[in-house]
XYZ file of C-alpha atoms in Angstrom:
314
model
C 9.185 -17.208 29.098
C 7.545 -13.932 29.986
C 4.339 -13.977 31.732
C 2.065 -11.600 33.493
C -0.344 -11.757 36.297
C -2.367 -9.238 34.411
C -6.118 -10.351 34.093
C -6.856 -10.850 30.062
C -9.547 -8.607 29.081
C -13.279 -10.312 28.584
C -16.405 -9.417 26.420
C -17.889 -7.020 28.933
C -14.012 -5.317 30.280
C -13.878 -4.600 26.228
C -17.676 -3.533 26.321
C -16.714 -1.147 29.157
C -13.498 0.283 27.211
C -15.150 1.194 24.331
C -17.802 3.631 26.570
C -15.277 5.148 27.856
C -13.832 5.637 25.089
C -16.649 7.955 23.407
C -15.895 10.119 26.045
C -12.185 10.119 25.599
C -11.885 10.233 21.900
C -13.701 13.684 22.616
C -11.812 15.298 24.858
C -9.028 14.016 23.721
C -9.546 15.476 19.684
C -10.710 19.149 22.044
C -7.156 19.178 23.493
C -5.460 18.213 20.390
C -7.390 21.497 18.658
C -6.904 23.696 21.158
C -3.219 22.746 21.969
C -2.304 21.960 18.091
C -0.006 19.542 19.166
C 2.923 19.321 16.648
C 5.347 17.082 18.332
C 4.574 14.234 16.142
C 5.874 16.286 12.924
C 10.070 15.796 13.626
C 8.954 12.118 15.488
C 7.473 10.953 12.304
C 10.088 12.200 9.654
C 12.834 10.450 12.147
C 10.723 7.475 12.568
C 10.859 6.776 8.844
C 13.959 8.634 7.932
C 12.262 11.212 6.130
C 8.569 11.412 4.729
C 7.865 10.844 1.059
C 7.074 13.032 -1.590
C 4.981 12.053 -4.540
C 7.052 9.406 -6.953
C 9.461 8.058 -4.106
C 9.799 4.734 -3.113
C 7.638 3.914 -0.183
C 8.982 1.187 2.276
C 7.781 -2.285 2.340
C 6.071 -3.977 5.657
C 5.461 -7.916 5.452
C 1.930 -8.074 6.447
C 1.887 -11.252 9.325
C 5.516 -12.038 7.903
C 5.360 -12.945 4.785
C 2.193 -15.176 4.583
C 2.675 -16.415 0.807
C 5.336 -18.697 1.620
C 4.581 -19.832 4.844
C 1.620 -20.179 7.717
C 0.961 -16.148 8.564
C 2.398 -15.000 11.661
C 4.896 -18.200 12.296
C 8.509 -18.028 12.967
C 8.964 -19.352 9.462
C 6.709 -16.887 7.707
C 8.591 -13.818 9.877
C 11.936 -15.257 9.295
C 11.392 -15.495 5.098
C 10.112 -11.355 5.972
C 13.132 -10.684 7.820
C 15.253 -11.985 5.374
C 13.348 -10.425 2.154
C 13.338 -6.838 0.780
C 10.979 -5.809 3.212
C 11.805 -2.688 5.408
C 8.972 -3.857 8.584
C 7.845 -7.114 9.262
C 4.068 -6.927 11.102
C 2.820 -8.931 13.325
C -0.362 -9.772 15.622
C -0.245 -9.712 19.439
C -2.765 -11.190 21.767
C -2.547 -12.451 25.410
C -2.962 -16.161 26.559
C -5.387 -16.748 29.294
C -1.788 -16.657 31.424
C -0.747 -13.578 29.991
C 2.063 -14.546 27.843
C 2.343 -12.004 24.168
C 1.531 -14.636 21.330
C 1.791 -13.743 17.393
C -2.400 -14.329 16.532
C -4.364 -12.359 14.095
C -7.950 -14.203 14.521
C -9.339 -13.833 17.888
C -10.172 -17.740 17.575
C -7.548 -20.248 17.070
C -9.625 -22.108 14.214
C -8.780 -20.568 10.980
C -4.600 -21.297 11.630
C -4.373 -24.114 13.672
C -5.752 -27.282 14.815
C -7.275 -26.050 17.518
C -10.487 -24.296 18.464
C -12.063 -21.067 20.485
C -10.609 -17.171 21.467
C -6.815 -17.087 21.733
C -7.583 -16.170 25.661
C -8.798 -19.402 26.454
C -5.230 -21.008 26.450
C -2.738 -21.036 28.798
C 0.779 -21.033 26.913
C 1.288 -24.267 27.495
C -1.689 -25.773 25.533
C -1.397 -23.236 22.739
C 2.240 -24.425 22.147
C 0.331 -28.410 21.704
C -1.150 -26.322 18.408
C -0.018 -27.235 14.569
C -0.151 -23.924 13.457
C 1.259 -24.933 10.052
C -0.743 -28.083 8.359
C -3.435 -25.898 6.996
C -0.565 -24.138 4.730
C 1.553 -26.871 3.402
C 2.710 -31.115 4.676
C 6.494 -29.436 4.572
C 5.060 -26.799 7.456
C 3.135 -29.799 9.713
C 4.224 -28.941 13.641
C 4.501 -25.485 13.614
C 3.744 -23.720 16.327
C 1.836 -19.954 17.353
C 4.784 -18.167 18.204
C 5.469 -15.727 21.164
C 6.418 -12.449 20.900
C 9.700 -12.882 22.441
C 10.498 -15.635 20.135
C 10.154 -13.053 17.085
C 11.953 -10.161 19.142
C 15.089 -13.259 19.982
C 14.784 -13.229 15.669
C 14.832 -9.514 15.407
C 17.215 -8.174 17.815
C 19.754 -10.180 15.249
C 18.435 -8.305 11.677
C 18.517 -4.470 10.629
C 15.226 -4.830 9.790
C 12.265 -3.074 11.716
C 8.631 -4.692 13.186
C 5.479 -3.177 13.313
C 3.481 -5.052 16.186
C -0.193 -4.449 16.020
C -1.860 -4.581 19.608
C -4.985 -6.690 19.134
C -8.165 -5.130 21.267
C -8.076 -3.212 23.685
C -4.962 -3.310 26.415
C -4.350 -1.645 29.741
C -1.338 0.171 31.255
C 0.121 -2.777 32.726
C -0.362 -4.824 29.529
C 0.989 -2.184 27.499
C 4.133 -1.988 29.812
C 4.345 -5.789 29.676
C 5.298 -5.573 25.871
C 7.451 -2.309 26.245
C 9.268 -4.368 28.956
C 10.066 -7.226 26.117
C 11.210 -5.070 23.451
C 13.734 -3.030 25.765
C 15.015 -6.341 26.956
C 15.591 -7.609 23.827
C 17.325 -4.150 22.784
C 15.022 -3.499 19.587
C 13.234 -0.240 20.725
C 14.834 1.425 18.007
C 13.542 -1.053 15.447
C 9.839 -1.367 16.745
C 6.440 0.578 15.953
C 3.125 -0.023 17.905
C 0.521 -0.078 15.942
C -3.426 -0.417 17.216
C -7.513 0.308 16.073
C -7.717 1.469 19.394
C -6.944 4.761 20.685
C -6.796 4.262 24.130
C -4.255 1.604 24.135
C -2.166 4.217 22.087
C -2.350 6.256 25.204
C -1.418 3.761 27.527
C 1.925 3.477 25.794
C 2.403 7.387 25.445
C 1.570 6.693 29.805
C 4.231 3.740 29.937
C 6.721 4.160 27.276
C 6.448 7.341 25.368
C 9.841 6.432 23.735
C 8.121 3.478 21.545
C 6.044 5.550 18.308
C 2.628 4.326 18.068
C 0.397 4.486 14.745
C -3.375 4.691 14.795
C -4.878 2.311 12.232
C -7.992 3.635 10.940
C -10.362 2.384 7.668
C -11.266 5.652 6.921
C -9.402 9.202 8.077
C -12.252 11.835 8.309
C -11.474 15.418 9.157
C -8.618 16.956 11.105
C -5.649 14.003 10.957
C -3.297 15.839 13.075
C -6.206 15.699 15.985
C -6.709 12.195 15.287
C -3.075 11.355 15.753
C -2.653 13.464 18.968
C -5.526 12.248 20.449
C -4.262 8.824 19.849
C -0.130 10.297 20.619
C 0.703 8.532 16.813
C 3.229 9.582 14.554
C 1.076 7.995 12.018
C -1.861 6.865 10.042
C -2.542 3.506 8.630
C -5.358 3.559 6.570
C -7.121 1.427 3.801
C -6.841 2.222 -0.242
C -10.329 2.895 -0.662
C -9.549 5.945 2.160
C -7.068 7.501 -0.475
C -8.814 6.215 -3.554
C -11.868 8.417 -2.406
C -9.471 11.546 -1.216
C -6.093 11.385 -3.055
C -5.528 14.648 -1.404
C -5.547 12.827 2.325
C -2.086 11.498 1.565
C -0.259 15.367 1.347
C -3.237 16.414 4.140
C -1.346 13.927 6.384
C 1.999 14.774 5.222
C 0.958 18.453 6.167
C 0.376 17.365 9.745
C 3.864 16.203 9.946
C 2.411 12.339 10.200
C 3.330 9.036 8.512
C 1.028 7.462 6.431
C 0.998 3.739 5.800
C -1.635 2.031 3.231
C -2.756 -1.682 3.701
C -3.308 -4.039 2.598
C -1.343 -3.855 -1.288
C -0.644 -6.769 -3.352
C -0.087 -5.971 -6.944
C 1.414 -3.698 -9.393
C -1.087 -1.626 -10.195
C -2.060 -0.634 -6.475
C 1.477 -0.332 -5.873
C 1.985 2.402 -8.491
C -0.926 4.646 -7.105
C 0.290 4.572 -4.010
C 3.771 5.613 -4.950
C 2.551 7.971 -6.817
C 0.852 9.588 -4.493
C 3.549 9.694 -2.115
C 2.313 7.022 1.129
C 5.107 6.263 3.113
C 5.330 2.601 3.296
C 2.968 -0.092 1.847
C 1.581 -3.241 3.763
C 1.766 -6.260 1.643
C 1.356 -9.560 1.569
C 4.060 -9.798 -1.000
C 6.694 -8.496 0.626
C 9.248 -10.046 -1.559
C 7.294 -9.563 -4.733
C 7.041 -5.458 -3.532
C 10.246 -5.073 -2.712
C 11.748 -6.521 -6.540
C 9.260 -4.150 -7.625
C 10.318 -1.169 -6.052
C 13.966 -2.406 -6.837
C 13.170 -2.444 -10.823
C 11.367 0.556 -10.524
C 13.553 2.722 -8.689
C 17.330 1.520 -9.791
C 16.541 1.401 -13.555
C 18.124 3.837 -16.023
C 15.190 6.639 -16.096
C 16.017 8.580 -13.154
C 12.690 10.651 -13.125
C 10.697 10.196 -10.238
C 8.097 7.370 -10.694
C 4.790 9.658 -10.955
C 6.367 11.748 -13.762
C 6.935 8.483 -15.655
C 3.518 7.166 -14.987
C 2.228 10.599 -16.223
C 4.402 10.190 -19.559
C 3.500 7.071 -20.451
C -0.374 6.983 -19.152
């Protein structure tokens, strides 16, 4: 199992972070202006195959696997993802108090297991003591908070693509710990880094400029293309009530030669705008529900792209 002697960061190493990264997001966003960076514009288009236009079918990412048939962000919820329609399959890292990469959305253990307290208080060994599954269902009693290079073992045997969200803030070393995993498990081609948090986008441009990264923001004000370079993304994930308020911001993005992902989607009705307005994939919680919807939508016998039907008919 892959450890690290890397000290897991506390309350006031995250306190200290974020001041410094006021002062980074700044300079960073003045270089990205003055240098218009635009190497992100061929990176994006060939980390999706192409981006969409308004009408196409977006690709589906299972948000924490696919958490409506099994415990989020267990091997059993991933597995159903990685075996569904879905495109991506995202995920939650953290850091045990021993450094090991564990699949955890909450900071706290409480909500998805039997346990209690922050995710960094464990060592490996007493998270894996953890039912991670009772809370969902008897049939799912035992499960256990998986690590990262459990899911990457599952992976490295599907064409399917992960999207690994980097929880907090994380250092060079940290950064290069997960890089290390995913090149050892031979799925660099098939993984995205996602994070809130800009600087730990720039430790991975630092330590493995070869893995994309994607800034996740709830809002996208201003200049996107100096958001993304100040972060080194080759996308934007952003919330619906960001494009409900600007439908423009989806071709403003596209303009910038960036991705943009919306989250978190989980009907019809939600799915459609987005399509229509071109995003490039959709995070769902229904990844298997999305993906038969996309299928009907897009393989039926009116070939006319999906906004130009919702136009005709709305």
């Amino acid at each position: 199992m892959a450890t690290s002697r890397n000290p897991v960061p506390t309350y006031r190493d995250h306190r200290a972070r974020r001041a410094a990264l006021a002062a980074a997001i700044v300079t960073a966003l003045t270089l990205a202006l003055v240098l218009n960076a635009n190497v992100s514009r061929v990176h994006a288009a060939g980390t999706f195959s192409s981006l969409r236009s308004p009408g196409e079918a977006a690709f589906v990412a299972g948000h924490r696997g696919d958490k409506m048939g099994a415990p989020e962000n267990t091997l059993e919820a991933l597995g159903n993802a990685l075996n569904s329609a879905a495109d991506y399959v995202e995920t939650d890292v953290q850091l045990t108090a021993d450094g090991v990469p564990v699949l955890m959305h909450d900071w706290t253990v409480d909500r998805t297991t039997n346990g209690s307290g922050p995710v960094w208080n464990y060592s490996y060994e007493e998270l894996a003591t953890l039912d991670a599954g009772s809370w969902f269902g008897e049939e799912f009693v035992g499960a256990r908070v998986p690590t990262l290079e459990e899911f990457l073992n599952l992976l490295r045997w599907s064409t399917k693509n992960a999207i690994l969200e980097l929880k907090g803030s994380w250092t060079d070393s940290q950064v290069t710990l997960i890089a290390d995993l995913i090149a050892r498990h031979g799925v660099t081609d098939h993984v995205i880094i996602a994070s809130f948090d800009i600087m730990t986008l720039q430790s991975l441009q630092r330590v493995s400029p070869e893995l994309p990264g994607m800034l996740i923001v709830r809002d996208i004000i201003g200049d996107p293309s100096a958001l993304a370079a100040a972060a080194g993304a080759v996308a934007l994930v952003t919330s619906k009530k960001a494009i409900t308020h600007n439908p423009e911001l989806v071709q403003l993005v596209h303009d910038a030669g960036l991705g943009i992902l919306i989250y978190t989607l989980n009907d019809s009705e939600t799915w459609s705008d987005a399509v229509s307005l071109g995003v490039d994939g959709i995070v769902t919680d229904r990844p298997a529900e999305l993906g038969q919807w996309i299928a009907q939508e897009f393989t039926g016998t009116d070939n006319r792209p999906f906004a130009s039907r919702v136009r005709a008919t709305g």
